[in-house]
Each structure stands twice: as C-alpha cells, then as structure tokens.
XYZ file of N, CA, C and O in Angstrom:
724
model
N 0.837 -1.171 0.000
C 0.000 0.000 0.000
C 0.894 1.252 0.000
O 1.884 1.310 0.710
N 0.504 2.232 -0.795
C 1.211 3.514 -0.857
C 0.284 4.579 -0.293
O -0.893 4.634 -0.627
N 0.843 5.425 0.570
C 0.063 6.512 1.169
C 0.973 7.706 1.405
O 2.197 7.586 1.398
N 0.358 8.858 1.645
C 1.122 10.046 2.020
C 1.684 9.854 3.422
O 1.048 9.228 4.278
N 2.860 10.397 3.641
C 3.486 10.307 4.959
C 2.698 11.132 5.962
O 2.062 12.127 5.620
N 2.776 10.691 7.219
C 2.174 11.397 8.359
C 3.305 11.796 9.304
O 4.391 11.205 9.253
N 3.057 12.759 10.190
C 4.109 13.141 11.143
C 4.661 11.951 11.932
O 5.863 11.919 12.227
N 3.833 10.981 12.239
C 4.314 9.820 12.995
C 5.276 8.941 12.194
O 5.942 8.075 12.760
N 5.391 9.170 10.878
C 6.321 8.417 10.027
C 7.731 8.977 10.051
O 8.659 8.342 9.541
N 7.923 10.163 10.610
C 9.229 10.824 10.556
C 10.350 9.944 11.106
O 11.403 9.825 10.466
N 10.203 9.284 12.265
C 11.310 8.427 12.728
C 11.663 7.311 11.739
O 12.843 7.025 11.520
N 10.657 6.710 11.119
C 10.924 5.649 10.140
C 11.593 6.213 8.895
O 12.535 5.612 8.353
N 11.150 7.374 8.424
C 11.774 8.010 7.261
C 13.223 8.336 7.583
O 14.125 8.063 6.779
N 13.455 8.893 8.755
C 14.819 9.240 9.172
C 15.704 8.002 9.194
O 16.843 8.020 8.695
N 15.204 6.916 9.752
C 15.988 5.674 9.804
C 16.285 5.149 8.400
O 17.405 4.700 8.122
N 15.299 5.225 7.502
C 15.530 4.748 6.133
C 16.501 5.651 5.385
O 17.272 5.167 4.550
N 16.493 6.955 5.659
C 17.472 7.860 5.053
C 18.879 7.436 5.477
O 19.811 7.416 4.658
N 19.045 7.090 6.737
C 20.352 6.625 7.228
C 20.758 5.320 6.518
O 21.924 5.150 6.142
N 19.816 4.403 6.350
C 20.102 3.155 5.631
C 20.494 3.445 4.187
O 21.426 2.826 3.654
N 19.789 4.369 3.548
C 20.103 4.746 2.169
C 21.503 5.340 2.086
O 22.278 5.006 1.181
N 21.849 6.200 3.023
C 23.187 6.799 3.035
C 24.261 5.725 3.183
O 25.319 5.798 2.534
N 24.013 4.732 4.021
C 24.957 3.615 4.151
C 25.102 2.885 2.823
O 26.212 2.596 2.383
N 23.966 2.584 2.170
C 23.988 1.886 0.887
C 24.750 2.699 -0.162
O 25.496 2.139 -0.968
N 24.575 4.017 -0.134
C 25.226 4.878 -1.121
C 26.650 5.257 -0.718
O 27.260 6.137 -1.325
N 27.166 4.581 0.299
C 28.558 4.738 0.732
C 28.878 6.149 1.225
O 29.988 6.646 1.044
N 27.894 6.794 1.845
C 28.102 8.162 2.320
C 27.363 8.408 3.636
O 26.656 9.410 3.777
N 27.524 7.527 4.628
C 26.760 7.719 5.870
C 27.085 9.033 6.576
O 26.219 9.611 7.229
N 28.300 9.523 6.431
C 28.699 10.766 7.083
C 27.979 11.979 6.508
O 27.939 13.029 7.138
N 27.399 11.857 5.329
C 26.726 12.983 4.694
C 25.257 13.110 5.104
O 24.631 14.138 4.848
N 24.694 12.079 5.707
C 23.276 12.108 6.121
C 23.183 12.782 7.485
O 23.243 12.133 8.523
N 23.041 14.091 7.469
C 23.071 14.879 8.704
C 21.694 15.375 9.136
O 21.554 15.943 10.217
N 20.676 15.198 8.311
C 19.345 15.693 8.648
C 18.845 15.057 9.932
O 19.042 13.856 10.164
N 18.208 15.865 10.752
C 17.625 15.367 12.000
C 16.139 15.087 11.799
O 15.528 15.574 10.828
N 15.555 14.361 12.724
C 14.113 14.141 12.679
C 13.369 15.471 12.742
O 12.360 15.659 12.050
N 13.860 16.390 13.543
C 13.210 17.687 13.677
C 13.230 18.451 12.348
O 12.228 19.080 11.965
N 14.361 18.405 11.647
C 14.441 19.071 10.348
C 13.475 18.439 9.348
O 12.807 19.142 8.586
N 13.409 17.124 9.340
C 12.482 16.438 8.437
C 11.035 16.779 8.771
O 10.228 17.048 7.877
N 10.706 16.771 10.051
C 9.340 17.095 10.475
C 8.956 18.501 10.002
O 7.870 18.705 9.468
N 9.851 19.464 10.174
C 9.564 20.833 9.752
C 9.439 20.918 8.227
O 8.536 21.583 7.702
N 10.338 20.277 7.500
C 10.310 20.331 6.035
C 9.041 19.685 5.473
O 8.451 20.189 4.518
N 8.638 18.574 6.078
C 7.477 17.830 5.575
C 6.140 18.344 6.101
O 5.129 18.280 5.385
N 6.126 18.804 7.345
C 4.845 19.101 7.987
C 4.780 20.471 8.645
O 3.838 20.761 9.379
N 5.763 21.321 8.408
C 5.774 22.659 8.976
C 4.719 23.545 8.327
O 3.892 23.093 7.520
N 4.770 24.805 8.655
C 3.777 25.766 8.159
C 3.775 25.874 6.631
O 2.727 26.078 6.026
N 4.952 25.739 6.020
C 5.063 25.852 4.560
C 5.907 24.701 4.024
O 7.070 24.897 3.666
N 5.332 23.494 3.948
C 6.136 22.353 3.500
C 6.661 22.564 2.076
O 5.948 23.038 1.211
N 7.919 22.235 1.893
C 8.544 22.362 0.583
C 8.846 21.000 -0.021
O 9.187 20.902 -1.196
N 8.772 19.957 0.783
C 8.991 18.593 0.318
C 7.834 17.732 0.797
O 7.122 18.085 1.741
N 7.692 16.592 0.141
C 6.577 15.699 0.422
C 7.117 14.275 0.442
O 8.165 14.001 -0.139
N 6.409 13.390 1.095
C 6.865 12.006 1.154
C 5.690 11.057 1.002
O 4.584 11.319 1.477
N 5.979 9.971 0.334
C 5.059 8.844 0.235
C 5.668 7.696 1.014
O 6.893 7.563 1.080
N 4.823 6.861 1.566
C 5.246 5.700 2.346
C 4.731 4.436 1.678
O 3.567 4.380 1.266
N 5.596 3.432 1.593
C 5.181 2.095 1.167
C 5.051 1.253 2.427
O 5.954 1.237 3.259
N 3.914 0.591 2.567
C 3.687 -0.276 3.719
C 3.379 -1.678 3.242
O 2.752 -1.873 2.199
N 3.808 -2.643 4.032
C 3.403 -4.024 3.820
C 2.203 -4.296 4.702
O 2.083 -3.727 5.791
N 1.347 -5.187 4.247
C 0.204 -5.576 5.067
C 0.672 -6.477 6.192
O 1.520 -7.350 6.002
N 0.153 -6.233 7.367
C 0.433 -7.076 8.529
C -0.622 -8.160 8.637
O -1.325 -8.462 7.675
N -0.766 -8.710 9.813
C -1.793 -9.718 10.033
C -3.183 -9.119 9.927
O -3.406 -7.955 10.223
N -4.146 -9.893 9.483
C -5.545 -9.489 9.344
C -5.696 -8.230 8.492
O -6.589 -7.421 8.723
N -4.807 -8.048 7.503
C -4.896 -6.924 6.587
C -4.472 -5.590 7.163
O -4.580 -4.563 6.511
N -3.988 -5.576 8.400
C -3.521 -4.335 9.018
C -2.123 -3.998 8.505
O -1.321 -4.890 8.271
N -1.809 -2.696 8.326
C -0.461 -2.333 7.884
C 0.594 -2.762 8.907
O 0.386 -2.647 10.102
N 1.709 -3.272 8.399
C 2.806 -3.701 9.269
C 3.785 -2.569 9.519
O 4.658 -2.694 10.345
N 3.638 -1.483 8.808
C 4.543 -0.364 8.980
C 5.314 -0.067 7.718
O 5.300 -0.829 6.748
N 6.013 1.067 7.718
C 6.750 1.497 6.533
C 7.880 0.546 6.159
O 8.635 0.104 7.020
N 7.962 0.247 4.870
C 9.077 -0.544 4.339
C 9.803 0.220 3.239
O 10.780 -0.268 2.688
N 9.324 1.413 2.933
C 9.961 2.222 1.908
C 9.375 3.611 1.889
O 8.333 3.874 2.507
N 10.077 4.518 1.209
C 9.580 5.881 1.092
C 10.100 6.513 -0.185
O 11.097 6.086 -0.761
N 9.398 7.549 -0.608
C 9.834 8.415 -1.696
C 9.689 9.843 -1.186
O 8.617 10.226 -0.713
N 10.766 10.605 -1.229
C 10.739 12.004 -0.810
C 10.920 12.850 -2.061
O 11.867 12.640 -2.814
N 10.005 13.794 -2.287
C 9.992 14.546 -3.541
C 9.615 15.999 -3.321
O 9.112 16.368 -2.268
N 9.878 16.813 -4.344
C 9.453 18.206 -4.334
C 9.120 18.631 -5.754
O 9.495 17.967 -6.727
N 8.380 19.733 -5.860
C 8.048 20.282 -7.173
C 9.233 21.045 -7.730
O 9.921 21.739 -7.001
N 9.442 20.902 -9.023
C 10.395 21.743 -9.724
C 9.635 22.451 -10.842
O 8.407 22.364 -10.913
N 10.341 23.147 -11.690
C 9.692 23.890 -12.767
C 10.561 23.854 -14.011
O 11.784 24.023 -13.927
N 9.937 23.634 -15.143
C 10.640 23.653 -16.422
C 10.284 24.924 -17.173
O 9.108 25.145 -17.507
N 11.295 25.729 -17.436
C 11.057 26.921 -18.243
C 10.762 26.548 -19.690
O 10.133 27.316 -20.419
N 11.182 25.369 -20.113
C 10.954 24.957 -21.498
C 9.516 24.512 -21.717
O 8.939 24.778 -22.758
N 8.948 23.788 -20.752
C 7.559 23.333 -20.912
C 6.572 24.302 -20.275
O 5.381 24.236 -20.546
N 7.064 25.174 -19.397
C 6.188 26.110 -18.707
C 5.325 25.446 -17.649
O 4.300 25.996 -17.254
N 5.761 24.287 -17.185
C 4.975 23.546 -16.192
C 5.866 23.072 -15.052
O 7.080 22.971 -15.194
N 5.209 22.764 -13.960
C 5.908 22.136 -12.847
C 6.222 20.693 -13.203
O 5.710 20.141 -14.183
N 7.039 20.084 -12.374
C 7.348 18.674 -12.465
C 7.631 18.168 -11.067
O 7.535 18.901 -10.083
N 7.974 16.905 -10.991
C 8.351 16.286 -9.723
C 9.821 15.926 -9.794
O 10.277 15.346 -10.788
N 10.560 16.291 -8.749
C 11.924 15.826 -8.601
C 11.949 14.875 -7.411
O 11.597 15.251 -6.290
N 12.332 13.639 -7.669
C 12.431 12.609 -6.647
C 13.809 12.699 -6.008
O 14.821 12.404 -6.633
N 13.847 13.135 -4.760
C 15.113 13.275 -4.042
C 15.620 11.912 -3.573
O 16.797 11.601 -3.727
N 14.745 11.135 -2.972
C 15.135 9.821 -2.459
C 14.029 8.810 -2.693
O 12.849 9.109 -2.482
N 14.438 7.618 -3.099
C 13.555 6.446 -3.180
C 14.293 5.331 -2.474
O 15.455 5.048 -2.797
N 13.639 4.709 -1.505
C 14.304 3.652 -0.749
C 13.283 2.624 -0.312
O 12.186 2.962 0.142
N 13.663 1.372 -0.444
C 12.884 0.244 0.069
C 13.849 -0.595 0.895
O 14.971 -0.875 0.460
N 13.418 -0.971 2.093
C 14.274 -1.757 2.975
C 14.664 -3.072 2.305
O 13.880 -3.622 1.526
N 15.866 -3.573 2.578
C 16.323 -4.803 1.913
C 15.348 -5.974 2.043
O 15.113 -6.699 1.079
N 14.734 -6.148 3.213
C 13.823 -7.286 3.395
C 12.564 -7.189 2.545
O 11.919 -8.199 2.259
N 12.221 -5.968 2.092
C 10.998 -5.780 1.315
C 11.254 -5.613 -0.180
O 10.299 -5.487 -0.952
N 12.516 -5.637 -0.585
C 12.817 -5.466 -2.006
C 12.291 -6.652 -2.804
O 12.264 -7.778 -2.332
N 11.894 -6.356 -4.023
C 11.335 -7.385 -4.888
C 9.841 -7.554 -4.692
O 9.200 -8.333 -5.395
N 9.264 -6.812 -3.766
C 7.828 -6.905 -3.491
C 6.986 -5.887 -4.252
O 5.789 -5.780 -4.004
N 7.601 -5.127 -5.141
C 6.861 -4.157 -5.938
C 6.691 -2.795 -5.295
O 6.032 -1.921 -5.863
N 7.300 -2.588 -4.138
C 7.123 -1.313 -3.434
C 7.761 -0.140 -4.173
O 7.174 0.946 -4.248
N 8.978 -0.321 -4.694
C 9.641 0.753 -5.423
C 8.848 1.157 -6.650
O 8.634 2.348 -6.895
N 8.387 0.185 -7.401
C 7.600 0.489 -8.595
C 6.282 1.151 -8.213
O 5.830 2.085 -8.878
N 5.675 0.725 -7.121
C 4.419 1.340 -6.677
C 4.633 2.789 -6.250
O 3.787 3.656 -6.525
N 5.746 3.078 -5.580
C 6.052 4.463 -5.207
C 6.239 5.317 -6.458
O 5.705 6.434 -6.548
N 6.987 4.809 -7.435
C 7.198 5.556 -8.680
C 5.883 5.738 -9.437
O 5.625 6.813 -9.998
N 5.050 4.706 -9.460
C 3.762 4.803 -10.150
C 2.873 5.865 -9.508
O 2.189 6.624 -10.209
N 2.894 5.948 -8.176
C 2.091 6.973 -7.501
C 2.611 8.369 -7.831
O 1.817 9.298 -8.048
N 3.917 8.539 -7.889
C 4.461 9.844 -8.271
C 4.129 10.176 -9.725
O 3.827 11.327 -10.044
N 4.153 9.187 -10.599
C 3.751 9.410 -11.987
C 2.282 9.813 -12.052
O 1.902 10.711 -12.818
N 1.440 9.177 -11.240
C 0.019 9.525 -11.193
C -0.154 10.981 -10.753
O -0.951 11.724 -11.336
N 0.605 11.406 -9.739
C 0.542 12.788 -9.268
C 0.914 13.737 -10.408
O 0.240 14.754 -10.632
N 1.969 13.411 -11.146
C 2.385 14.255 -12.286
C 1.256 14.389 -13.306
O 0.920 15.499 -13.721
N 0.704 13.273 -13.714
C -0.335 13.285 -14.740
C -1.577 14.024 -14.242
O -2.127 14.886 -14.937
N -1.997 13.711 -13.027
C -3.197 14.340 -12.456
C -3.055 15.856 -12.365
O -4.006 16.596 -12.592
N -1.862 16.346 -12.038
C -1.643 17.783 -11.844
C -1.154 18.504 -13.098
O -0.906 19.708 -13.075
N -0.975 17.775 -14.187
C -0.521 18.395 -15.425
C 0.962 18.706 -15.444
O 1.406 19.548 -16.221
N 1.734 18.021 -14.623
C 3.179 18.220 -14.606
C 3.789 17.485 -15.800
O 3.382 16.369 -16.131
N 4.779 18.104 -16.433
C 5.339 17.555 -17.662
C 6.488 16.578 -17.443
O 6.775 15.759 -18.316
N 7.156 16.652 -16.277
C 8.357 15.837 -16.081
C 8.396 15.225 -14.690
O 7.923 15.814 -13.727
N 9.039 14.073 -14.643
C 9.306 13.363 -13.400
C 10.771 12.959 -13.490
O 11.141 12.158 -14.340
N 11.607 13.556 -12.651
C 13.059 13.377 -12.772
C 13.683 12.969 -11.453
O 13.160 13.259 -10.386
N 14.854 12.331 -11.566
C 15.647 11.960 -10.403
C 17.057 11.654 -10.858
O 17.329 11.573 -12.053
N 17.954 11.499 -9.913
C 19.339 11.123 -10.197
C 19.586 9.734 -9.654
O 18.929 9.294 -8.706
N 20.557 9.060 -10.251
C 20.959 7.742 -9.773
C 22.483 7.668 -9.867
O 23.083 8.191 -10.806
N 23.092 7.065 -8.866
C 24.552 6.901 -8.884
C 24.950 5.994 -10.046
O 24.314 4.964 -10.295
N 26.034 6.349 -10.738
C 26.425 5.599 -11.937
C 26.845 4.169 -11.649
O 26.856 3.334 -12.545
N 27.155 3.828 -10.408
C 27.546 2.456 -10.063
C 26.363 1.609 -9.574
O 26.507 0.409 -9.368
N 25.192 2.210 -9.421
C 24.040 1.491 -8.881
C 23.302 0.754 -9.997
O 22.208 1.134 -10.414
N 23.933 -0.309 -10.481
C 23.385 -1.077 -11.613
C 21.984 -1.631 -11.364
O 21.154 -1.599 -12.278
N 21.663 -2.153 -10.166
C 20.286 -2.642 -9.973
C 19.246 -1.531 -10.183
O 18.217 -1.753 -10.833
N 19.519 -0.342 -9.655
C 18.578 0.761 -9.827
C 18.519 1.208 -11.283
O 17.433 1.459 -11.821
N 19.658 1.310 -11.936
C 19.694 1.733 -13.334
C 18.886 0.770 -14.200
O 18.088 1.187 -15.045
N 19.054 -0.518 -13.972
C 18.290 -1.519 -14.710
C 16.798 -1.410 -14.444
O 15.976 -1.515 -15.368
N 16.439 -1.214 -13.193
C 15.034 -1.059 -12.805
C 14.425 0.158 -13.497
O 13.335 0.089 -14.065
N 15.139 1.295 -13.470
C 14.614 2.508 -14.079
C 14.487 2.347 -15.601
O 13.518 2.818 -16.191
N 15.443 1.681 -16.224
C 15.356 1.447 -17.670
C 14.145 0.575 -17.996
O 13.454 0.813 -18.997
N 13.872 -0.408 -17.155
C 12.749 -1.321 -17.394
C 11.400 -0.617 -17.356
O 10.446 -1.070 -18.003
N 11.292 0.489 -16.605
C 10.014 1.214 -16.573
C 9.976 2.341 -17.605
O 9.011 3.089 -17.672
N 11.040 2.464 -18.411
C 11.059 3.449 -19.491
C 11.712 4.769 -19.160
O 11.604 5.727 -19.938
N 12.403 4.880 -18.030
C 13.070 6.134 -17.680
C 14.262 6.357 -18.596
O 15.071 5.469 -18.805
N 14.355 7.544 -19.138
C 15.406 7.911 -20.082
C 16.615 8.467 -19.338
O 16.479 9.347 -18.488
N 17.794 7.954 -19.674
C 19.035 8.498 -19.109
C 19.327 9.832 -19.774
O 19.248 9.960 -20.993
N 19.651 10.835 -18.988
C 19.963 12.165 -19.500
C 21.488 12.298 -19.562
O 22.088 13.106 -18.852
N 22.110 11.500 -20.432
C 23.565 11.391 -20.467
C 24.288 12.672 -20.854
O 25.459 12.825 -20.561
N 23.611 13.588 -21.529
C 24.271 14.826 -21.924
C 24.349 15.828 -20.776
O 25.048 16.827 -20.873
N 23.620 15.583 -19.690
C 23.563 16.499 -18.566
C 24.431 15.978 -17.432
O 24.432 14.792 -17.129
N 25.138 16.869 -16.779
C 25.966 16.520 -15.627
C 25.522 17.371 -14.453
O 25.379 18.591 -14.581
N 25.297 16.744 -13.337
C 24.876 17.455 -12.132
C 26.057 18.234 -11.575
O 27.183 17.742 -11.551
N 25.789 19.436 -11.122
C 26.781 20.271 -10.456
C 26.242 20.630 -9.083
O 25.036 20.800 -8.909
N 27.139 20.778 -8.108
C 26.715 21.092 -6.744
C 27.703 22.047 -6.097
O 28.906 21.875 -6.216
N 27.172 23.031 -5.411
C 27.961 23.902 -4.542
C 27.543 23.595 -3.114
O 26.357 23.561 -2.805
N 28.507 23.385 -2.247
C 28.223 23.190 -0.824
C 29.472 23.569 -0.039
O 30.532 23.819 -0.616
N 29.323 23.641 1.274
C 30.466 23.932 2.125
C 31.122 25.252 1.794
O 30.466 26.256 1.498
N 32.450 25.254 1.800
C 33.210 26.489 1.601
C 32.978 27.117 0.228
O 32.815 28.338 0.144
N 32.932 26.373 -0.882
C 32.656 27.031 -2.171
C 31.295 27.740 -2.196
O 31.167 28.811 -2.776
N 30.298 27.166 -1.544
C 28.988 27.811 -1.465
C 29.086 29.116 -0.679
O 28.588 30.165 -1.107
N 29.754 29.068 0.449
C 29.910 30.268 1.278
C 30.729 31.338 0.556
O 30.423 32.531 0.640
N 31.755 30.937 -0.179
C 32.585 31.903 -0.900
C 31.785 32.606 -1.991
O 31.901 33.827 -2.158
N 30.964 31.880 -2.719
C 30.150 32.503 -3.753
C 29.097 33.408 -3.126
O 28.858 34.514 -3.620
N 28.500 32.992 -2.029
C 27.522 33.826 -1.329
C 28.168 35.120 -0.855
O 27.549 36.187 -0.900
N 29.400 35.031 -0.430
C 30.119 36.212 0.043
C 30.255 37.248 -1.071
O 30.207 38.449 -0.813
N 30.387 36.795 -2.317
C 30.492 37.726 -3.437
C 29.213 38.533 -3.596
O 29.251 39.709 -3.935
N 28.074 37.926 -3.336
C 26.795 38.628 -3.441
C 26.613 39.615 -2.303
O 25.896 40.596 -2.434
N 27.263 39.342 -1.193
C 27.121 40.180 -0.007
C 28.199 41.251 0.054
O 28.255 42.027 0.992
N 29.082 41.286 -0.907
C 30.196 42.225 -0.872
C 31.397 41.555 -0.226
O 31.341 40.420 0.216
N 32.459 42.266 -0.162
C 33.697 41.672 0.349
C 33.766 41.630 1.861
O 34.602 40.945 2.421
N 32.887 42.345 2.543
C 32.939 42.399 4.005
C 32.084 41.287 4.606
O 30.981 41.514 5.064
N 32.578 40.080 4.555
C 31.887 38.947 5.167
C 32.531 38.705 6.517
O 33.729 38.458 6.616
N 31.739 38.798 7.551
C 32.279 38.654 8.895
C 32.485 37.197 9.251
O 31.850 36.306 8.691
N 33.329 36.958 10.198
C 33.531 35.593 10.674
C 32.278 35.078 11.353
O 32.014 33.884 11.349
N 31.439 35.994 11.930
C 30.171 35.561 12.527
C 29.268 34.962 11.460
O 28.631 33.942 11.659
N 29.208 35.616 10.286
C 28.391 35.091 9.200
C 28.895 33.721 8.765
O 28.128 32.795 8.590
N 30.200 33.592 8.583
C 30.757 32.307 8.159
C 30.490 31.230 9.189
O 30.174 30.103 8.853
N 30.602 31.571 10.469
C 30.323 30.582 11.531
C 28.868 30.147 11.483
O 28.551 28.975 11.601
N 27.958 31.125 11.318
C 26.537 30.798 11.270
C 26.216 29.968 10.033
O 25.498 28.982 10.097
N 26.784 30.337 8.882
C 26.544 29.583 7.657
C 27.079 28.170 7.785
O 26.465 27.203 7.324
N 28.224 28.001 8.426
C 28.797 26.681 8.630
C 27.891 25.838 9.518
O 27.638 24.676 9.217
N 27.372 26.409 10.589
C 26.511 25.634 11.475
C 25.214 25.267 10.801
O 24.663 24.190 11.038
N 24.688 26.098 9.888
C 23.472 25.778 9.173
C 23.685 24.666 8.149
O 22.789 23.881 7.887
N 24.887 24.587 7.578
C 25.133 23.572 6.559
C 25.462 22.224 7.172
O 25.490 21.234 6.474
N 25.747 22.169 8.430
C 26.094 20.896 9.087
C 24.922 20.234 9.675
O 23.971 20.226 9.919
C-alpha cells in the first residue's frame, strides 16, 4: 500500500534515510535530524513531500513502513509547467522485490499526470546497476548529456560572500557553517 506520509512516520523516514546513506557509501553525509524532516514535511510551509510504502500485517492491518519516496516540485522553463523531482527512493532490503519501489514511482507518476506536470526526474549513482536496470525497465530515459553540479560547504559560502560584498564577517561564516552541518 502507498500513502502520504504522516508526522508519525518521521522516525521511520529518518531511519531509512540513514540506511540509504549507508547503501550509497556516504553515511557521514546524512546529517538531517528528525526535527528538520518534520519541519520540512509538515511545517507551516512544507517544501517537500513524502510517500510511504507499507506491507500488510496480520488481518490486513499495515505492518509499517518498508519504503519511502521524498519529492518536491520543480519547474521547467521549457515546458512552462511544474514537475516532480524525486530526491530519495528507498525500500528496505527485506521488502525489495515486493513491488514497493515500482508502486512508489507509479504513484508519483500519477501525481504528475493528475496535476498536469510535464516531467518526473531523479538522479541515480552511476555504479548502482540494480537501480539503473530497474529505471530502464520502466522506461526512464538516461539524460547522459547532462551533468549534475553542486555547490556546498566552503565554495557555497565563498560565492555567497560575493553577493554580499567583500565584508563577510567571521560571525556570518560561523553561522553559515553551522546551518550547513
């Protein structure tokens, strides 16, 4: 079963994010707290959304989350429409092969079609052959001509300093550093 996440799902989502970071060989980079996730997903102005995959428990009752998809709206200037960007898709190892990943993607595709969004996009690590094969099997097109770029840490702060002028105080840098960690 696929459903929208509820505030009570935040601990499970947080735990699965940590598992995903381990799988992607970057556990040290998963710094988000449960509080940050709760605010992002359920605060006054949510900017991200999550779907939960659940397995049925005994007597048809849900057994709890076994996967999630965390997404946000993006916008294409070329199509003039919003789209969905899938930040994370994860299914616990014990539940893989049960159709949960495909069901999460299908629900996001349904949201796109229902809302008139033109694109549904995500990134995948180039070494993650099982995921690449899975995405190809559902018809996802590789965008091989495009390369992702990222600014974070000191390069992000240095570029921001240019917008603020040359007088960047150490207090600002300290605060920016604590926000990025």
